[in-house]
PDB file of C-alpha atoms in Angstrom:
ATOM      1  CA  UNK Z   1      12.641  12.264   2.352  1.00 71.00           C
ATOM      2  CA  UNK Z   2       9.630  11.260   4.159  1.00 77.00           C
ATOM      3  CA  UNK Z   3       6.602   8.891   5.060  1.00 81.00           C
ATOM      4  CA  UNK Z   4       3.016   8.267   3.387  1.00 81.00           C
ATOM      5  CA  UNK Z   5       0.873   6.304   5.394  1.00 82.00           C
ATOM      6  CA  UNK Z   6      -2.806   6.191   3.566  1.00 81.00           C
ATOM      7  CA  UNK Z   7      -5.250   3.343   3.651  1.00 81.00           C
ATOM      8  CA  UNK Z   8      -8.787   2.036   1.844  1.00 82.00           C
ATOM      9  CA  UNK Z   9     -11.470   0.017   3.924  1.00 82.00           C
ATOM     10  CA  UNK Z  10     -15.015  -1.109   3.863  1.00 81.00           C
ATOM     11  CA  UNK Z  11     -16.682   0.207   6.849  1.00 84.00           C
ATOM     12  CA  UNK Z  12     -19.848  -2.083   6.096  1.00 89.00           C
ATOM     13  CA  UNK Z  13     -18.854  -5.245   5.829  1.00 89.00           C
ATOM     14  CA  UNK Z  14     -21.506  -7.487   5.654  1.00 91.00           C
ATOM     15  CA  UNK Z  15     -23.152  -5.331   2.894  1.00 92.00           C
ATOM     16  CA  UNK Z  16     -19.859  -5.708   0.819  1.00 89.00           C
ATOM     17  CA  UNK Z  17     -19.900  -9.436   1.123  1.00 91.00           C
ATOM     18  CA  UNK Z  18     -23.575  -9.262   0.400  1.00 93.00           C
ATOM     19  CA  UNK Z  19     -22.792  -8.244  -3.219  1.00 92.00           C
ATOM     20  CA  UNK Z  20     -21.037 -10.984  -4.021  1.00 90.00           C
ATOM     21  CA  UNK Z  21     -18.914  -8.371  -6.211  1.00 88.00           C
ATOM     22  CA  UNK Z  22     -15.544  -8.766  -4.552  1.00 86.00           C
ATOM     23  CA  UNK Z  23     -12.773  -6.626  -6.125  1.00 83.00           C
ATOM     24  CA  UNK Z  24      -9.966  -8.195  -7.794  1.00 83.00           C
ATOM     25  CA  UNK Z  25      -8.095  -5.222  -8.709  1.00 84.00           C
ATOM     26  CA  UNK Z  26      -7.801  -1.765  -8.364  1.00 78.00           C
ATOM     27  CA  UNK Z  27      -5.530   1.535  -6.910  1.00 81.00           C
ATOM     28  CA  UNK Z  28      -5.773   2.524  -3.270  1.00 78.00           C
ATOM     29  CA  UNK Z  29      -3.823   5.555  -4.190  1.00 80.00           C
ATOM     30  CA  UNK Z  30      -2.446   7.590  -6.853  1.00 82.00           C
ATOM     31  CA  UNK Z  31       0.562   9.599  -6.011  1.00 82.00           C
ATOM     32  CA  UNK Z  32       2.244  12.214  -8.258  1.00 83.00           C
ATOM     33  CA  UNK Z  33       5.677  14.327  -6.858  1.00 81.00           C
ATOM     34  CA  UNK Z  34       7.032  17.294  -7.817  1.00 82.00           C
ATOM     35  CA  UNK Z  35      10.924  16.916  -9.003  1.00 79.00           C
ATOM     36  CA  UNK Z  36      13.056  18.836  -7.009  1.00 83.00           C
ATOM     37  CA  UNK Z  37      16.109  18.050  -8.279  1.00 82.00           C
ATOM     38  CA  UNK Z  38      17.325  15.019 -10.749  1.00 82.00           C
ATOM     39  CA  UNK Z  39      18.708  12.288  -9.250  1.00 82.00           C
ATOM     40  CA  UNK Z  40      18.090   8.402  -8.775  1.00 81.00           C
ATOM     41  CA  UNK Z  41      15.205   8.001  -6.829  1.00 82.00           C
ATOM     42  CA  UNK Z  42      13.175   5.638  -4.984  1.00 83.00           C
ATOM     43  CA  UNK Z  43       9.803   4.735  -3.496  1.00 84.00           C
ATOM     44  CA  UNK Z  44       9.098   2.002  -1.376  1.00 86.00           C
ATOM     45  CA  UNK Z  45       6.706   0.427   1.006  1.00 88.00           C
ATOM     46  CA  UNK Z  46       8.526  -0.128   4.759  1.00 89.00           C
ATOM     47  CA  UNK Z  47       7.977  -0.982   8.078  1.00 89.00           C
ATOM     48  CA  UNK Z  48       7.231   1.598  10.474  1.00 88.00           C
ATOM     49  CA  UNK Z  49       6.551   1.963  14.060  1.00 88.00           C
ATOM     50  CA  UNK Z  50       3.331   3.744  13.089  1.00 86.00           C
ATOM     51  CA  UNK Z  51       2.460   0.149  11.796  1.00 86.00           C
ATOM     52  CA  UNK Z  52       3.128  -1.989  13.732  1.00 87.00           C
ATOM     53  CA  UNK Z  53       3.318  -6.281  12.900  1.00 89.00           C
ATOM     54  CA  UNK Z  54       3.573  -4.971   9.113  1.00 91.00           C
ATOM     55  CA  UNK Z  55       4.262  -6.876   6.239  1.00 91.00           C
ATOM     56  CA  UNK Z  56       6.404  -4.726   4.399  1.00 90.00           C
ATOM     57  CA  UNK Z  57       4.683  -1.700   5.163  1.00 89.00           C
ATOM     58  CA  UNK Z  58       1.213  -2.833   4.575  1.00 90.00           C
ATOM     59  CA  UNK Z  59      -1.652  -4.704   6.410  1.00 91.00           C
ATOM     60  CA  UNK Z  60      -4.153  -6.244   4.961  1.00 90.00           C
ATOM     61  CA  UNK Z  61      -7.857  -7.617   5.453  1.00 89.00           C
ATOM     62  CA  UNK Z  62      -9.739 -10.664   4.244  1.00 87.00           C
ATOM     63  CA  UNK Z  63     -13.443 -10.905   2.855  1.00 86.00           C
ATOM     64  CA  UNK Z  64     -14.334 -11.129   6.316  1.00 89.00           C
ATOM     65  CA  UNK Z  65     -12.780  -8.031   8.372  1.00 89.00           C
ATOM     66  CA  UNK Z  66      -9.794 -10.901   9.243  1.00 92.00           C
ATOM     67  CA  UNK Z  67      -5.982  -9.305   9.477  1.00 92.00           C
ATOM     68  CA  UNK Z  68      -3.701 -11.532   7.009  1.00 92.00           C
ATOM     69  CA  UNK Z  69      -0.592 -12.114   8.736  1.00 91.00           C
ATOM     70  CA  UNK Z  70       1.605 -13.855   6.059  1.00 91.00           C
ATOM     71  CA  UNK Z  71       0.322 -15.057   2.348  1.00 89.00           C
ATOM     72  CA  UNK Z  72       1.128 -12.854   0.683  1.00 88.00           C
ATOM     73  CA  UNK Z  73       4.347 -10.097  -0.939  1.00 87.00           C
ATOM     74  CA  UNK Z  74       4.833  -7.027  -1.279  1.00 87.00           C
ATOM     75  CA  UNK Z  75       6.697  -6.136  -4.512  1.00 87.00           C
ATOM     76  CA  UNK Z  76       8.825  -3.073  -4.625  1.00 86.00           C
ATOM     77  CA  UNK Z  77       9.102  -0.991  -7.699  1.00 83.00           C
ATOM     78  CA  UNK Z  78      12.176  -0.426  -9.195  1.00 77.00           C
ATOM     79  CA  UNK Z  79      14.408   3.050  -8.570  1.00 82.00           C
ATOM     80  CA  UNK Z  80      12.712   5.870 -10.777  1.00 78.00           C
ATOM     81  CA  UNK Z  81      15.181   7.843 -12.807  1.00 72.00           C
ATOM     82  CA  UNK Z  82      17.538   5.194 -12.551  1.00 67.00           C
ATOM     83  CA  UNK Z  83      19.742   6.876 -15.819  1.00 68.00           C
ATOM     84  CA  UNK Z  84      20.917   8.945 -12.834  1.00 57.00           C
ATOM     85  CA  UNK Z  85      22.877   7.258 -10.101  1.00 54.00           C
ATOM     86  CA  UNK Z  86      23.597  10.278  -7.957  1.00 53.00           C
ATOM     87  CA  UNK Z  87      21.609   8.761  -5.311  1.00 47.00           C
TER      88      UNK Z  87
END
């Protein structure tokens, strides 16, 4: 059991908007885990006093450096190894 917090920003703003290149998709991280033992097991984006005001774990910017406060959802995946319900 633990916590990940990691984050991906654009420290130059006005250069980024500049571009007129905005991106539409991409990862902000890839995470891999070694299997300790085999049982049910999932991974999911929560609030956390490190964060606080979260949506679901995350916080998110506009174009413009702006904090979005609702407008959007957070979709949790599913429980990996779910053949195994030891959980």
């Amino acid at each position: 059991e633990g916590v990940l917090n990691f984050g991906k920003i654009y420290t130059r703003l006005e250069d980024y908007r500049a571009s007129a290149e905005p991106e539409t998709k991409g990862s902000v991280a890839v995470i891999t885990f070694k299997v300790l033992s085999e049982k049910a097991t999932s991974i999911v984006f929560a609030d956390t006093e490190r964060m606080p005001n979260s949506i679901t774990g995350t916080i998110v910017f506009d174009w413009y450096g702006n904090r979005l406060t609702s407008g959007y959802n957070v979709v949790q995946a599913g429980i990996i190894n779910s053949d195994n319900q030891n959980l």
